[in-house]
Short mmCIF file of C-alpha atoms in Angstrom, two decimals:
data_model
loop_
_atom_site.label_atom_id
_atom_site.label_comp_id
_atom_site.label_asym_id
_atom_site.label_seq_id
_atom_site.Cartn_x
_atom_site.Cartn_y
_atom_site.Cartn_z
CA MET E 188 -1.60 12.62 17.05
CA SER E 189 -3.81 10.79 18.68
CA THR E 190 -4.34 6.85 17.95
CA THR E 191 -7.30 7.05 15.86
CA ALA E 192 -5.36 9.60 13.59
CA ARG E 193 -2.47 7.04 13.56
CA THR E 194 -4.62 4.18 12.33
CA ALA E 195 -6.36 5.93 9.99
CA ALA E 196 -2.73 7.30 8.56
CA ASP E 197 -1.59 3.74 8.51
CA ALA E 198 -4.88 2.22 6.95
CA ASP E 199 -3.24 2.61 3.41
CA ARG E 200 -0.06 1.49 4.30
CA ARG E 201 2.09 -2.10 3.90
CA PRO E 202 0.81 -4.04 7.27
CA ILE E 203 4.15 -4.46 8.91
CA ALA E 204 4.00 -6.21 12.60
CA ALA E 205 7.18 -4.65 13.83
CA ARG E 206 5.15 -0.86 13.70
CA SER E 207 3.53 -2.30 17.11
CA TRP E 208 6.90 -3.66 18.78
CA ARG E 209 7.75 -1.19 21.73
CA VAL E 210 11.42 -1.12 20.54
CA SER E 211 9.64 0.52 17.13
CA GLN E 212 7.70 2.86 18.15
CA ALA E 213 10.59 4.00 20.68
CA ALA E 214 12.89 4.52 17.52
CA ALA E 215 9.98 6.49 15.87
CA ASP E 216 9.66 8.78 18.77
CA TRP E 217 13.21 9.05 19.53
CA LEU E 218 13.65 10.40 15.71
CA VAL E 219 10.34 12.58 16.12
CA ARG E 220 11.96 14.19 19.25
CA ARG E 221 14.95 15.45 17.94
CA GLY E 222 13.73 16.73 14.65
CA VAL E 223 14.33 13.96 12.22
CA SER E 224 12.62 14.80 8.87
CA ALA E 225 10.45 11.31 7.43
CA ASN E 226 12.02 12.12 4.19
CA GLY E 227 15.18 12.29 5.49
CA VAL E 228 15.13 8.77 7.01
CA SER E 229 13.61 7.55 3.76
CA VAL E 230 16.71 9.11 1.78
CA ALA E 231 19.16 7.78 4.25
CA GLY E 232 17.39 4.28 3.65
CA MET E 233 17.85 4.50 0.22
CA VAL E 234 22.12 5.44 0.33
CA ALA E 235 22.06 1.93 2.84
CA GLY E 236 20.30 0.15 -0.10
CA LEU E 237 22.94 1.64 -2.32
CA ALA E 238 25.66 0.90 -0.49
CA ALA E 239 24.36 -2.76 0.17
CA GLY E 240 24.22 -3.47 -3.35
CA ALA E 241 27.81 -2.05 -3.78
CA ALA E 242 29.12 -4.08 -1.35
CA LEU E 243 27.67 -7.01 -2.71
CA MET E 244 29.70 -6.07 -5.93
CA ALA E 245 32.44 -6.09 -4.39
CA THR E 246 32.06 -9.68 -3.61
CA THR E 247 33.74 -10.45 -7.30
CA HIS E 248 36.96 -8.32 -6.51
CA LEU E 249 37.48 -9.92 -3.17
CA ASP E 250 38.65 -13.52 -0.78
CA GLY E 251 39.16 -14.20 2.32
CA LEU E 252 38.04 -12.07 5.15
CA PRO E 253 37.43 -8.77 3.24
CA GLN E 254 34.99 -11.02 0.90
CA ARG E 255 33.08 -12.18 3.95
CA VAL E 256 33.11 -8.71 5.60
CA ALA E 257 31.11 -7.39 2.29
CA TRP E 258 28.76 -10.38 2.50
CA LEU E 259 27.88 -9.36 6.38
CA ALA E 260 28.19 -5.73 5.49
CA ALA E 261 25.68 -6.57 2.62
CA ALA E 262 23.26 -8.15 4.49
CA ALA E 263 23.43 -5.85 7.48
CA LEU E 264 22.95 -2.75 5.27
CA VAL E 265 19.90 -4.10 3.60
CA ILE E 266 18.45 -4.42 7.04
CA VAL E 267 19.28 -0.95 7.94
CA ARG E 268 17.47 0.38 4.78
CA LEU E 269 14.26 -1.64 5.84
CA LEU E 270 14.18 -0.40 9.06
CA ALA E 271 14.01 2.79 7.89
CA ASN E 272 11.47 1.84 5.13
CA MET E 273 9.77 0.96 8.25
CA LEU E 274 10.02 4.00 10.28
CA ASP E 275 10.04 6.93 8.07
CA GLY E 276 5.96 6.24 7.85
CA MET E 277 6.02 6.14 11.81
CA VAL E 278 7.79 9.77 11.89
CA ALA E 279 5.95 11.48 9.24
CA ILE E 280 2.53 10.26 10.98
CA GLY E 281 4.14 10.55 14.93
CA SER E 282 5.38 13.91 13.76
CA GLY E 283 2.18 14.99 11.76
CA THR E 284 4.15 15.79 8.45
CA SER E 285 2.14 13.06 6.50
CA SER E 286 2.13 14.45 2.77
CA ALA E 287 1.43 13.89 -0.59
CA VAL E 288 5.78 14.22 -1.49
CA GLY E 289 5.73 11.67 1.30
CA GLU E 290 4.54 9.33 -1.02
CA LEU E 291 7.29 10.25 -3.60
CA TYR E 292 9.92 9.95 -1.08
CA ASN E 293 8.34 6.42 0.33
CA GLU E 294 8.10 4.71 -3.26
CA VAL E 295 11.29 6.02 -5.17
CA PRO E 296 13.81 5.30 -2.64
CA ASP E 297 12.08 1.62 -2.38
CA ARG E 298 12.33 1.35 -5.76
CA VAL E 299 15.90 2.24 -6.20
CA SER E 300 17.28 0.34 -2.99
CA ASP E 301 15.23 -2.70 -4.05
CA SER E 302 17.28 -2.78 -7.65
CA ALA E 303 20.43 -1.79 -6.10
CA ALA E 304 20.76 -4.96 -4.19
CA LEU E 305 19.15 -7.25 -6.70
CA ILE E 306 21.23 -5.75 -9.16
CA GLY E 307 24.32 -5.85 -7.20
CA LEU E 308 23.57 -9.82 -6.08
CA GLY E 309 23.32 -10.00 -9.48
CA TYR E 310 26.98 -8.98 -10.29
CA ALA E 311 28.19 -10.63 -6.65
CA LEU E 312 30.38 -13.80 -6.34
CA GLY E 313 28.35 -16.73 -7.84
CA GLY E 314 25.48 -14.31 -9.05
CA GLU E 315 24.45 -13.94 -12.67
CA PRO E 316 23.76 -10.42 -13.79
CA VAL E 317 20.59 -11.24 -16.24
CA LEU E 318 19.35 -12.70 -13.41
CA GLY E 319 19.54 -9.95 -11.27
CA TYR E 320 18.02 -7.72 -13.93
CA LEU E 321 15.14 -10.10 -14.09
CA ALA E 322 14.35 -10.15 -10.29
CA VAL E 323 14.33 -6.40 -10.70
CA LEU E 324 11.66 -6.35 -13.57
CA ALA E 325 10.00 -8.65 -11.70
CA GLY E 326 9.89 -6.85 -8.39
CA VAL E 327 9.09 -3.56 -10.19
CA PHE E 328 5.91 -5.12 -11.66
CA THR E 329 4.96 -5.87 -8.45
CA ALA E 330 4.66 -2.69 -7.36
CA TYR E 331 3.21 -1.43 -10.31
CA VAL E 332 0.30 -3.73 -9.94
CA ARG E 333 0.19 -2.78 -6.32
CA ALA E 334 0.29 0.88 -7.19
CA LEU E 335 -2.42 0.09 -10.44
CA GLY E 336 -4.79 -1.53 -7.99
CA LYS E 337 -4.80 1.67 -6.00
CA ALA E 338 -5.28 4.55 -8.89
CA ALA E 339 -8.30 1.62 -10.18
CA GLY E 340 -9.97 2.07 -6.95
CA ALA E 341 -9.32 -1.51 -5.27
CA GLY E 342 -6.59 -0.18 -2.63
CA GLN E 343 -3.45 -1.38 -2.11
CA GLU E 344 -2.98 -4.50 -2.75
CA PHE E 345 -0.01 -5.90 -0.53
CA VAL E 346 -0.10 -10.26 -0.64
CA GLY E 347 2.61 -12.08 -1.08
CA PRO E 348 4.53 -14.57 -1.51
CA PHE E 349 7.37 -12.51 -2.87
CA ALA E 350 6.53 -9.28 -1.36
CA LYS E 351 9.27 -6.28 -0.79
CA GLN E 352 10.01 -7.97 2.47
CA GLN E 353 10.76 -11.38 1.17
CA ARG E 354 12.67 -10.36 -1.78
CA MET E 355 15.15 -8.67 0.82
CA ALA E 356 14.63 -11.64 3.33
CA CYS E 357 15.88 -13.63 0.27
CA VAL E 358 19.05 -11.15 -0.36
CA ILE E 359 19.79 -11.12 3.34
CA GLY E 360 19.77 -14.46 3.94
CA CYS E 361 21.79 -15.53 1.20
CA ALA E 362 24.49 -12.92 2.07
CA ALA E 363 24.44 -13.67 5.39
CA TYR E 364 24.94 -17.59 4.52
CA CYS E 365 27.56 -16.63 2.36
CA GLY E 366 29.50 -14.21 4.38
CA LEU E 367 29.40 -16.85 7.40
CA ALA E 368 29.45 -20.67 5.58
CA PRO E 369 32.26 -22.26 4.81
CA THR E 370 33.31 -22.01 1.32
CA ASP E 371 32.86 -26.14 1.30
CA TRP E 372 29.13 -25.63 1.88
CA LEU E 373 28.13 -23.32 -1.08
CA PRO E 374 26.44 -24.75 -4.00
CA ALA E 375 28.61 -25.00 -6.78
CA LEU E 376 25.97 -23.37 -8.69
CA GLY E 377 25.95 -20.28 -7.10
CA LEU E 378 23.51 -19.24 -4.58
CA PRO E 379 23.15 -15.74 -5.41
CA ALA E 380 22.14 -17.41 -9.07
CA ILE E 381 19.83 -19.47 -7.62
CA VAL E 382 17.92 -17.13 -4.87
CA LEU E 383 17.57 -14.32 -7.48
CA ALA E 384 15.81 -16.92 -9.70
CA VAL E 385 13.74 -17.86 -6.79
CA VAL E 386 12.98 -13.90 -6.37
CA ALA E 387 12.29 -13.55 -10.17
CA VAL E 388 9.63 -16.64 -10.65
CA GLY E 389 7.91 -15.75 -7.00
CA SER E 390 7.86 -12.33 -7.83
CA LEU E 391 6.41 -12.99 -10.92
CA PHE E 392 3.63 -15.21 -9.49
CA THR E 393 3.07 -12.64 -6.99
CA ALA E 394 2.16 -10.14 -9.39
CA LEU E 395 -0.27 -12.21 -11.36
CA ARG E 396 -2.11 -13.38 -7.88
CA ARG E 397 -2.22 -9.32 -7.25
CA LEU E 398 -3.68 -8.90 -10.48
CA TRP E 399 -6.24 -11.83 -10.04
CA ARG E 400 -7.22 -10.14 -6.83
CA ILE E 401 -7.38 -6.86 -7.95
CA GLY E 402 -9.68 -7.65 -10.47
CA ARG E 403 -11.76 -9.70 -8.34
CA ARG E 404 -12.06 -6.67 -6.01
CA LEU E 405 -13.15 -4.43 -9.08
CA ARG E 406 -15.85 -6.55 -10.48
CA GLY E 407 -17.40 -6.52 -6.72
CA GLY E 408 -16.12 -9.98 -5.87
CA ARG E 409 -14.56 -10.81 -2.43
#
C-alpha cells in the first residue's frame, strides 16, 4: 500500500508516536507477511487484557514470590494488549484489509480489555472494587464522548490527559511497582486504590474536556 494511502487510512486513528518506530513497522510487516489478520491481533490483545485482569485479581489470594510474579505478569500482559491494539490497525492498513467490521474489532476488545484491567486492579491486593468500577465507567464515558464527536461530525477527539494510554500506563506502573518494591515501601492505604481514584477523576476530567472541545468545533470554533 502506498504511503499516501497509509496516511489517509491513519487520519482517523488515535495518534501514537510508536507507530512510526522502525521496530513497530517491522513487527506489523512481519505479521502481514505471515497472513495474520488484523482482527486476530485485536482478539489476541483482548485475551491478554482479560488475562491481565485475572492476574491482578489473583494477587489477593497469593503471597510472597507468586504474588510478585502475578503483579509483574499483569503489567506485561497490559503492555502486550496495548501493543496488539497498536498493531491491529497497522496490519489492516499494511495488508489492505481495513473494513467497517474492523472498527468493531478495534473498539469492542478495547472496552473489554480496559474494563478487565481496571476491575482486576480493584479486586487486587490493596485495591477497592467500587473504585475499579467507577474507573471503568469514567473510562467508557471518555470513549463514548469520542465516538459521539465523530458521529456528530466533529471527528475523533483523542485529547487527554487520561486517554486509554494514560489509564493503562497507571495500571502498568502500579502493577510493576507492587511487584518489585519492598513491602515497606507500599502505602498503607493501598496503592491500587489510590491509582484507581486518580484514574476515575482524571478520566472524568478528560471526558468533560473532550465534550468542551467537540462543542466548540461543532459551533465553528477552533
